[in-house]
PDB file of C-alpha atoms in Angstrom:
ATOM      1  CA  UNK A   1      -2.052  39.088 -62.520  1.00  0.00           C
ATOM      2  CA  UNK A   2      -4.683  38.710 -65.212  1.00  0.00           C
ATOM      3  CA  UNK A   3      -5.132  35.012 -65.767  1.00  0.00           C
ATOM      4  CA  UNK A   4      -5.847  33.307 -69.148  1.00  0.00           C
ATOM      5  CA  UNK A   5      -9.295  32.337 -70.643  1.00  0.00           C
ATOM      6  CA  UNK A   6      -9.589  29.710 -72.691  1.00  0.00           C
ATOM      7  CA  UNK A   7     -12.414  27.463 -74.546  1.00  0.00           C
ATOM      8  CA  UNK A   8     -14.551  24.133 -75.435  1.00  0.00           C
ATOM      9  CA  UNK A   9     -17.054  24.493 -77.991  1.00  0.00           C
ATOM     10  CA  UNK A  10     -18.759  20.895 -77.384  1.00  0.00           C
ATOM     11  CA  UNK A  11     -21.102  19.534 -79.284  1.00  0.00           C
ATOM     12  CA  UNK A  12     -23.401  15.866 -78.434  1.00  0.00           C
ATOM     13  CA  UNK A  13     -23.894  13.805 -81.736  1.00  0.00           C
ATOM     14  CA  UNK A  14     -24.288  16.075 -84.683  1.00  0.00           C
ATOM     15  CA  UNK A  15     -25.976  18.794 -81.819  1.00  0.00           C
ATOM     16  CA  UNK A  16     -23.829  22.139 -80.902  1.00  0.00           C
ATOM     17  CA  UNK A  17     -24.044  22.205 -77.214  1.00  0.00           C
ATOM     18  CA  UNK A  18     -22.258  25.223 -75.872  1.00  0.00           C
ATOM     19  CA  UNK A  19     -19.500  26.981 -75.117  1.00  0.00           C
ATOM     20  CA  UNK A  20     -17.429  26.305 -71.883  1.00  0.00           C
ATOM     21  CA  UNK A  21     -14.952  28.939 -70.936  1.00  0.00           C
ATOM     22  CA  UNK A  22     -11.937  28.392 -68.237  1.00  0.00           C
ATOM     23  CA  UNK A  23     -10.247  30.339 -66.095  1.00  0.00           C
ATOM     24  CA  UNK A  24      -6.396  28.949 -65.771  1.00  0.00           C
ATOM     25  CA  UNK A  25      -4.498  29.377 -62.468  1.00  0.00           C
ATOM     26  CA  UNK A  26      -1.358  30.403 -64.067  1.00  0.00           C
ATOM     27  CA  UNK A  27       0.147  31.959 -60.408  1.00  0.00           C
ATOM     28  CA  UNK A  28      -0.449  29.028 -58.792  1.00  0.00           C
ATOM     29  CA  UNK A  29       0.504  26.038 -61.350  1.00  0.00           C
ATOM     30  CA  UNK A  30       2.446  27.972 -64.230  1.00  0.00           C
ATOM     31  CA  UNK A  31       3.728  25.250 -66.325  1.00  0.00           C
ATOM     32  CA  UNK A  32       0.399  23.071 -66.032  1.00  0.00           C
ATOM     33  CA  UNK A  33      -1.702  26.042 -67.171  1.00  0.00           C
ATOM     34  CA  UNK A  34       0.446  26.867 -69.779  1.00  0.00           C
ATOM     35  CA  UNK A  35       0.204  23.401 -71.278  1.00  0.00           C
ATOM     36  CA  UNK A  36      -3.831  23.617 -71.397  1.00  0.00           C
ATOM     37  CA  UNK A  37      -3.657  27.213 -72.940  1.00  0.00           C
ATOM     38  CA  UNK A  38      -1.263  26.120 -75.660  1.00  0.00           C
ATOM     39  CA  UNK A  39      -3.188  22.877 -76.910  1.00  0.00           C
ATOM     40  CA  UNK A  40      -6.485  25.414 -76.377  1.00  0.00           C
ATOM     41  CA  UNK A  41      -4.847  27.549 -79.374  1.00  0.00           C
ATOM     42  CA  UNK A  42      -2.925  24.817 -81.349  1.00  0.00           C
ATOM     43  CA  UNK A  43       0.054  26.704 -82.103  1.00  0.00           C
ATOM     44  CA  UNK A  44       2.445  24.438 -81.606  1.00  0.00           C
ATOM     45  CA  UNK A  45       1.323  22.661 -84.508  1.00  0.00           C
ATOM     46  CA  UNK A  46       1.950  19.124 -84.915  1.00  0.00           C
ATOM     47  CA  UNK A  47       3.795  16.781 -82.231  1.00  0.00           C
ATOM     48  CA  UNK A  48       7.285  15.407 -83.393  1.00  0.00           C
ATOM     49  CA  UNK A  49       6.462  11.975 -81.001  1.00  0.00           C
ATOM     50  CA  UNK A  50       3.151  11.198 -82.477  1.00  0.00           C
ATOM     51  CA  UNK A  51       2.164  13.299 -85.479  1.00  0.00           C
ATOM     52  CA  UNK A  52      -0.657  14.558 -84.776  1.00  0.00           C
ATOM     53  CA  UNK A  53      -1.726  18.171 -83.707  1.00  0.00           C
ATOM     54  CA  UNK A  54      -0.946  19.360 -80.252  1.00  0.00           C
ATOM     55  CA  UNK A  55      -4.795  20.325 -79.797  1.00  0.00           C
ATOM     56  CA  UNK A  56      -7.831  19.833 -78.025  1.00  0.00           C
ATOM     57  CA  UNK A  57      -9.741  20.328 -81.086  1.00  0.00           C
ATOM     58  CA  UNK A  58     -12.024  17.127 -82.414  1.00  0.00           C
ATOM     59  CA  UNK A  59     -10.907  15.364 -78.928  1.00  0.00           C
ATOM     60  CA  UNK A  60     -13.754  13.605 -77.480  1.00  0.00           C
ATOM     61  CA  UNK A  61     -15.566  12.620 -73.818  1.00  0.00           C
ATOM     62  CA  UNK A  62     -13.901   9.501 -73.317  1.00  0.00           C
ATOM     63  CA  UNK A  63     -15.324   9.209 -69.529  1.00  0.00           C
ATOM     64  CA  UNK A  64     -18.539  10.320 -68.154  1.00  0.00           C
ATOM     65  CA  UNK A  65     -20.007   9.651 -64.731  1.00  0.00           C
ATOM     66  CA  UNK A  66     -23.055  11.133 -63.727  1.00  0.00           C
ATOM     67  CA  UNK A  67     -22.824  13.842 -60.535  1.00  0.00           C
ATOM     68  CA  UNK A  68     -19.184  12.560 -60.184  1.00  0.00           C
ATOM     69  CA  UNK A  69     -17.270  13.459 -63.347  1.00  0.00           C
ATOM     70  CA  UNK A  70     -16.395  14.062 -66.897  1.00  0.00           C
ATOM     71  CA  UNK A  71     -12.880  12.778 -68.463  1.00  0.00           C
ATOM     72  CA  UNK A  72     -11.471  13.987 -72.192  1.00  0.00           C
ATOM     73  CA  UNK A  73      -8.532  15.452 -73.231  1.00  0.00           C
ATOM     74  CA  UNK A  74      -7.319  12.905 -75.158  1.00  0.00           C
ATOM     75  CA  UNK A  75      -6.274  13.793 -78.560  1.00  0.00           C
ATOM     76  CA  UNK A  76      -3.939  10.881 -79.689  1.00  0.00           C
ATOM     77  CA  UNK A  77      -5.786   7.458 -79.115  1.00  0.00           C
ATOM     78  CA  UNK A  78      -9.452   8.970 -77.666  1.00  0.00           C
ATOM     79  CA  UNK A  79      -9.954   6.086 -75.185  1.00  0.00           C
ATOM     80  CA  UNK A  80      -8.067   7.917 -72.033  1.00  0.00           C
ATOM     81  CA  UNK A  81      -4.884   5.950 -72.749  1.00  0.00           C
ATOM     82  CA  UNK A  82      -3.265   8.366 -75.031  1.00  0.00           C
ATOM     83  CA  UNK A  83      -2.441  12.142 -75.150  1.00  0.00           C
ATOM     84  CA  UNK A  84       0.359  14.396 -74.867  1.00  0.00           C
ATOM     85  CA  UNK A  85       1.786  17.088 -73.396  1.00  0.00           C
ATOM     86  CA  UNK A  86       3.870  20.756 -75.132  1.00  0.00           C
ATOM     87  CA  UNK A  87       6.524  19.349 -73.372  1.00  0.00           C
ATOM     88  CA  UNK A  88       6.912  15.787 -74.705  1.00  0.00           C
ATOM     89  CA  UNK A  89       7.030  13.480 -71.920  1.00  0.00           C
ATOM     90  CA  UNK A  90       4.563  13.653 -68.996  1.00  0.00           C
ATOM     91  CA  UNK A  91       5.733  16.095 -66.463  1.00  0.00           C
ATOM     92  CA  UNK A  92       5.850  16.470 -63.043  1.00  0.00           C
ATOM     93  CA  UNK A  93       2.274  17.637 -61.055  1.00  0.00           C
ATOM     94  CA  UNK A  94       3.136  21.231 -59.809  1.00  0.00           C
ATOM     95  CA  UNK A  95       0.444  21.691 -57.058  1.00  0.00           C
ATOM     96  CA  UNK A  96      -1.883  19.007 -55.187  1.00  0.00           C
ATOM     97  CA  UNK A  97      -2.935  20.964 -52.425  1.00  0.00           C
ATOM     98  CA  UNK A  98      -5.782  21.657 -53.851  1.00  0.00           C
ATOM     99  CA  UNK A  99      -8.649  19.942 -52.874  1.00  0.00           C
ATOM    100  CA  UNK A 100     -11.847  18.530 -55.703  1.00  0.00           C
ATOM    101  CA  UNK A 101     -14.246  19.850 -53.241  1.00  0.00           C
ATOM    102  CA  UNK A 102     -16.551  21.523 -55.352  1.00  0.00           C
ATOM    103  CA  UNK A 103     -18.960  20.316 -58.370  1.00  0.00           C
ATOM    104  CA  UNK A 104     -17.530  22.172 -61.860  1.00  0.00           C
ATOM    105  CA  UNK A 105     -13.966  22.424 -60.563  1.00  0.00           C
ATOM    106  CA  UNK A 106     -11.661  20.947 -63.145  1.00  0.00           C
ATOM    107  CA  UNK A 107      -7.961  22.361 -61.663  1.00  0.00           C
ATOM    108  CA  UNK A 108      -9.424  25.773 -63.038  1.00  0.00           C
ATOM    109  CA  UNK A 109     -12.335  27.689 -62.961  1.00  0.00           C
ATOM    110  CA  UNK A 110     -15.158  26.374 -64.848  1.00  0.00           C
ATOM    111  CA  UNK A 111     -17.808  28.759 -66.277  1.00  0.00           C
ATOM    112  CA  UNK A 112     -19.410  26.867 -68.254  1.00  0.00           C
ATOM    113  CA  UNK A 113     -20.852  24.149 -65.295  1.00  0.00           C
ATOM    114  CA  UNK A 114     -24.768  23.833 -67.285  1.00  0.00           C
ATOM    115  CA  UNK A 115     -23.030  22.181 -70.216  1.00  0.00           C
ATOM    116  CA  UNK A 116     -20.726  19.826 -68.215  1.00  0.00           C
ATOM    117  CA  UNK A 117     -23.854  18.635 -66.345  1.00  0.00           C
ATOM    118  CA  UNK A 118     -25.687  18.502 -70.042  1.00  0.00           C
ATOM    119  CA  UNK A 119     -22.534  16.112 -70.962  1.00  0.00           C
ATOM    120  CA  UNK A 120     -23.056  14.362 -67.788  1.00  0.00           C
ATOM    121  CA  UNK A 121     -26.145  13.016 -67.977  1.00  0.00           C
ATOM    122  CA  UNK A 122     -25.539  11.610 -71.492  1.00  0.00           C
ATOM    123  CA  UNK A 123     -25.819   8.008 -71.273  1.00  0.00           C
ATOM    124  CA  UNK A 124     -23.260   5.802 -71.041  1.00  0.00           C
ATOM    125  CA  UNK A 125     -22.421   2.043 -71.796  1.00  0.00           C
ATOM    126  CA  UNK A 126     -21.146  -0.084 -69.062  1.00  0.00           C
ATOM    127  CA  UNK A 127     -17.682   1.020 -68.959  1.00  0.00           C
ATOM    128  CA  UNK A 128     -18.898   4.698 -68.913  1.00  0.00           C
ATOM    129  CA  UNK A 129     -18.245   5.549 -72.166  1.00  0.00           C
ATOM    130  CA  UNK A 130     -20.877   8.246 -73.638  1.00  0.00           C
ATOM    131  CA  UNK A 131     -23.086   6.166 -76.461  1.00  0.00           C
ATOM    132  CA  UNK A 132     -23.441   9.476 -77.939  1.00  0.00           C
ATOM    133  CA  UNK A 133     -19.940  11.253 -79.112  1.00  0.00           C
ATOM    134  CA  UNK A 134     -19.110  13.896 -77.053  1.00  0.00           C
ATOM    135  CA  UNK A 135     -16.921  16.331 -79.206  1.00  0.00           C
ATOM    136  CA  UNK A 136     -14.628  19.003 -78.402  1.00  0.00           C
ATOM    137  CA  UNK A 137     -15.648  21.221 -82.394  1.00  0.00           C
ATOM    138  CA  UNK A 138     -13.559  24.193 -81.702  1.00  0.00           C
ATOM    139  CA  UNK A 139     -11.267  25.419 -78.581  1.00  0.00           C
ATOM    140  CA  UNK A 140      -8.975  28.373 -78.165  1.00  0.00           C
ATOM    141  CA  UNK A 141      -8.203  31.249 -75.765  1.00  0.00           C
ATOM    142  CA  UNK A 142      -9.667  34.447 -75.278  1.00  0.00           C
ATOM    143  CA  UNK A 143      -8.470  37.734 -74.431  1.00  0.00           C
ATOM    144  CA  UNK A 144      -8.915  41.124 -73.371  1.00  0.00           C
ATOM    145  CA  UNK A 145      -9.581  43.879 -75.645  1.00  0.00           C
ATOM    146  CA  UNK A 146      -8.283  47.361 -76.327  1.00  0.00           C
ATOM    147  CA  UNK A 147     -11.153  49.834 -76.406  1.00  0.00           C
ATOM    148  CA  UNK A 148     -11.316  51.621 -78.307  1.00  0.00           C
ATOM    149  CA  UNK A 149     -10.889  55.425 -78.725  1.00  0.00           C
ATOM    150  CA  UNK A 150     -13.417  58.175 -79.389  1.00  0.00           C
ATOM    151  CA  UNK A 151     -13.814  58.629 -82.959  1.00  0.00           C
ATOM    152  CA  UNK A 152     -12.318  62.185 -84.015  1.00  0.00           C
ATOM    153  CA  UNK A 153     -14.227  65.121 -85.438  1.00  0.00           C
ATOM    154  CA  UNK A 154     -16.286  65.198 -88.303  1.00  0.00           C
ATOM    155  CA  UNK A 155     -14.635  67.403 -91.014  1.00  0.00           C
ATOM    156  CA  UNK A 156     -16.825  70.560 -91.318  1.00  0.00           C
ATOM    157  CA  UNK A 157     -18.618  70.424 -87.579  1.00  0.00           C
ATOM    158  CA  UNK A 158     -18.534  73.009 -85.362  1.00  0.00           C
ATOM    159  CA  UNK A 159     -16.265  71.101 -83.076  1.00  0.00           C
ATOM    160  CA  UNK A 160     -13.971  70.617 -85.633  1.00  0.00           C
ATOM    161  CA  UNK A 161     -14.112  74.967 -86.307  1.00  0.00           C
ATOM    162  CA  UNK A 162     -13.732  75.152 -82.804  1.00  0.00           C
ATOM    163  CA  UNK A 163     -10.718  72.786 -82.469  1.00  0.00           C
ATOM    164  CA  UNK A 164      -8.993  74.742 -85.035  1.00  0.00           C
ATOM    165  CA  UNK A 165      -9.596  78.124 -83.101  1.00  0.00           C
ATOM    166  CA  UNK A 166      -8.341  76.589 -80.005  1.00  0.00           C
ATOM    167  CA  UNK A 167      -5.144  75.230 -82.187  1.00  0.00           C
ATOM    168  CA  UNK A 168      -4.414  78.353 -83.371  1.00  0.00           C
ATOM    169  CA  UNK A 169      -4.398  79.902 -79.395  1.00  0.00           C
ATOM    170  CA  UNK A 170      -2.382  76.823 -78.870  1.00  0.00           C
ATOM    171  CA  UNK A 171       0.561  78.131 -80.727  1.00  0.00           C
ATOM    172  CA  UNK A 172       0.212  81.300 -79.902  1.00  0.00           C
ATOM    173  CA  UNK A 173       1.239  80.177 -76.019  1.00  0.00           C
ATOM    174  CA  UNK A 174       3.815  78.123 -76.937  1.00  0.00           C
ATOM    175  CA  UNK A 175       5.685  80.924 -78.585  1.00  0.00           C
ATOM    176  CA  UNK A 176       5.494  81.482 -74.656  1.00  0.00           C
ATOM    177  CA  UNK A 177       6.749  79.145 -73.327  1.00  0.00           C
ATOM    178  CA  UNK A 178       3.428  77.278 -72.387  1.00  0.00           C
ATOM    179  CA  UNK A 179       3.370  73.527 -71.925  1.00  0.00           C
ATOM    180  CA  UNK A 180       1.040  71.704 -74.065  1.00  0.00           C
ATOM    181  CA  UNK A 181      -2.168  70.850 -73.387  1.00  0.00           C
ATOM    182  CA  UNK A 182      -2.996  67.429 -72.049  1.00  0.00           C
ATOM    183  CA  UNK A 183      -4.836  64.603 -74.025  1.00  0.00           C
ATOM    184  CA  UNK A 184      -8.414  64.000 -72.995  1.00  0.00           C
ATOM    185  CA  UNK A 185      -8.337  60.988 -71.369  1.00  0.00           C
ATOM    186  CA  UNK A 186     -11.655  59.983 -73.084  1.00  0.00           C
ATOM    187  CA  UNK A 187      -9.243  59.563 -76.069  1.00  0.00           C
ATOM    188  CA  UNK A 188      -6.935  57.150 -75.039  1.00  0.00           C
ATOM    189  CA  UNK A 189      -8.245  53.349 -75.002  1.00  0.00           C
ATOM    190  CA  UNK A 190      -8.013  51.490 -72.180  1.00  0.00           C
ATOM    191  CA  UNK A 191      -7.968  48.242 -70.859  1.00  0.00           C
ATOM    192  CA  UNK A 192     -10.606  45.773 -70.979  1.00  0.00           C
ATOM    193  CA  UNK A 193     -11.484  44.535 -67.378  1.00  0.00           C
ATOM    194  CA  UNK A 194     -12.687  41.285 -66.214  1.00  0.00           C
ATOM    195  CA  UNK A 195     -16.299  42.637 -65.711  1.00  0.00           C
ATOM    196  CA  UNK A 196     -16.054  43.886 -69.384  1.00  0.00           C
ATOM    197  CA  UNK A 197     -14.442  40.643 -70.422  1.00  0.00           C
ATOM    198  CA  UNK A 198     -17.464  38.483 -69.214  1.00  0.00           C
ATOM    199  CA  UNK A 199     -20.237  41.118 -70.618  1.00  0.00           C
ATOM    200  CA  UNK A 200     -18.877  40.651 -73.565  1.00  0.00           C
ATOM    201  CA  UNK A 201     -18.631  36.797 -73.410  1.00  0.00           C
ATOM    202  CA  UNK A 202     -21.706  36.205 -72.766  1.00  0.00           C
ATOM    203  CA  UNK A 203     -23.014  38.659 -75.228  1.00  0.00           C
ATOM    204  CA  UNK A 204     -21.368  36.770 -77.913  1.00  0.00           C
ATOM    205  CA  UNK A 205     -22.526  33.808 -76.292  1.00  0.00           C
ATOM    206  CA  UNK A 206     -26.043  34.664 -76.974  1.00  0.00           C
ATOM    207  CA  UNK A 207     -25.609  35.661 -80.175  1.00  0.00           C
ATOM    208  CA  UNK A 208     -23.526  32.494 -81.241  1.00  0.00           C
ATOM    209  CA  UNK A 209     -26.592  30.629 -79.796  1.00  0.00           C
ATOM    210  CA  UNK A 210     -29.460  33.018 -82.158  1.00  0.00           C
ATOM    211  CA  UNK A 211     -27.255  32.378 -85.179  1.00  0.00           C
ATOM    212  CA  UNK A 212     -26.805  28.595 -84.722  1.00  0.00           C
ATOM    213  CA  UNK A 213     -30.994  28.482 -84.421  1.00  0.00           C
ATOM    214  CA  UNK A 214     -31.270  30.992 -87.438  1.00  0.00           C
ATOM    215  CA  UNK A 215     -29.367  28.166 -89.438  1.00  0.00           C
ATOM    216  CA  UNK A 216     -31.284  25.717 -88.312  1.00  0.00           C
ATOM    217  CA  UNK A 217     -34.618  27.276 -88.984  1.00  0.00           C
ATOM    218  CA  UNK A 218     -33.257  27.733 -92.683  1.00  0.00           C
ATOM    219  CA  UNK A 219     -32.328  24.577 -93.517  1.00  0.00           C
ATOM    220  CA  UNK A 220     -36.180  23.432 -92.525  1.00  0.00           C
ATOM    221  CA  UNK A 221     -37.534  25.975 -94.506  1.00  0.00           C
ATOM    222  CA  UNK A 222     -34.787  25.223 -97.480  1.00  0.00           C
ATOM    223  CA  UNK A 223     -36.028  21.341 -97.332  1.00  0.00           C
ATOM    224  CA  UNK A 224     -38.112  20.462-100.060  1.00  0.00           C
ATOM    225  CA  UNK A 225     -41.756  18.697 -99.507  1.00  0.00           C
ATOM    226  CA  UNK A 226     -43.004  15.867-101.699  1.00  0.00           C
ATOM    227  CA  UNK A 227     -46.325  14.091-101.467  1.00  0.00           C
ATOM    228  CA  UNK A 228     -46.358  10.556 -99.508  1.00  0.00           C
ATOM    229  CA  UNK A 229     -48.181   8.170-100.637  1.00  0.00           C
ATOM    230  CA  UNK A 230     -50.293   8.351 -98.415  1.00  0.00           C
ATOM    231  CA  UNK A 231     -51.248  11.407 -98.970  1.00  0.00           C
ATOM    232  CA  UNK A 232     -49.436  13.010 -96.083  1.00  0.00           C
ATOM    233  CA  UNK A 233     -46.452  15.886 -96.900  1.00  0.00           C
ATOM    234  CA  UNK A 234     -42.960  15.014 -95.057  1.00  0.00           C
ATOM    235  CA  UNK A 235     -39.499  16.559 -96.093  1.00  0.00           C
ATOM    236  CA  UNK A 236     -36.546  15.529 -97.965  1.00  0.00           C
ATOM    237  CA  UNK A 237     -33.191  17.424 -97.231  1.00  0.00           C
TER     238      UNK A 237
END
């Protein structure tokens, strides 16, 4: 069983941090994991009982305790007394014989264990409460890709010419009785695997991360100087 991916883009302040990706047990706690993956995605649209979206997105780090946790989740009252569940009404726990026995594990597995410890060691007022929001910006679920299949021939090559030839033989043995000749497997798209899934996540990763700095080094450069008075140059923007 391939199990579902899903996402927290965080950011600290007005700062995008990074992107946390999560790995949901769905064989071993079906109807928890299925919760998390739909308020990931939003789909469900907006909740009957309290009118607002069913989603993670814009929720906020309502808890943070350094080398011990991180708490959030809560998208109806952001204080950990709120939230709400697909289902309505909170809903039974499905599994507890897990043990918390490792740092990063949240009930699934966490990739994304840098920027939890990044969130962690914002500070905190005396109830725990980050003085610094804490912001869930974006959140969703990934998945695996087709890929995709060889282009065909160029019109006019010499492999195209040669195709046709072959075509024409083709027919020729099927007025035989000859079977058909198999597809090239090279032309039929498979599958992304899970090695192929996490090449690809962090290569978008990384290039999420170059265009985020690209912005930021053009709105310096778009910031217009003026003249202090005294004398100095600093930026308005």
């Amino acid at each position: 069983m391939v199990r579902p991916r899903v996402f927290f883009d965080f950011s600290i302040g007005d700062a995008p941090v990074s992107r946390v990706v999560f790995e949901l047990f769905r064989d071993v706690v079906p109807k928890t994991c299925e919760n998390f993956r739909a308020l990931c995605t939003g789909e469900l649209g907006v909740s009957k009982l309290s009118d607002v979206p069913l989603s993670y997105k814009g929720s906020t780090i309502h808890r943070s305790i350094a080398n011990f946790m991180v708490q959030g989740g809560d998208f109806t009252r952001h204080n950990g007394k709120g939230g709400e569940s697909i289902y309505g009404a909170p809903f039974e726990d499905e599994d507890l014989t897990r043990e918390i026995d490792s740092e990063g594990l949240l009930v699934m597995a966490n990739k994304g264990y840098e920027t939890i410890l990044r969130i962690s060691q914002v500070p905190v007022d005396e109830k725990d409460r980050p003085l610094k929001p804490i912001t869930v910006t974006h959140c969703g679920e990934l998945e695996l890709r087709k890929v995709a299949a060889k282009p065909a021939n160029i019109p006019g090559t010499d492999k195209e010419k040669s195709s046709k030839s072959k075509s024409k033989n083709k027919g020729k043995s099927k007025r035989r009785g000859a079977s058909p000749a198999p597809i090239p497997m090279d032309d039929v798209p498979h599958e992304e695997t899970l090695d192929e899934l996490d090449a690809r996540l962090e290569r978008e990763e990384n290039e999420r991360i170059a265009e985020e700095k690209m912005r930021q080094l053009e709105s310096v450069k778009t910031r217009e100087p003026i003249v202090a008075a005294s004398g100095g140059v600093t930026y308005k923007g």
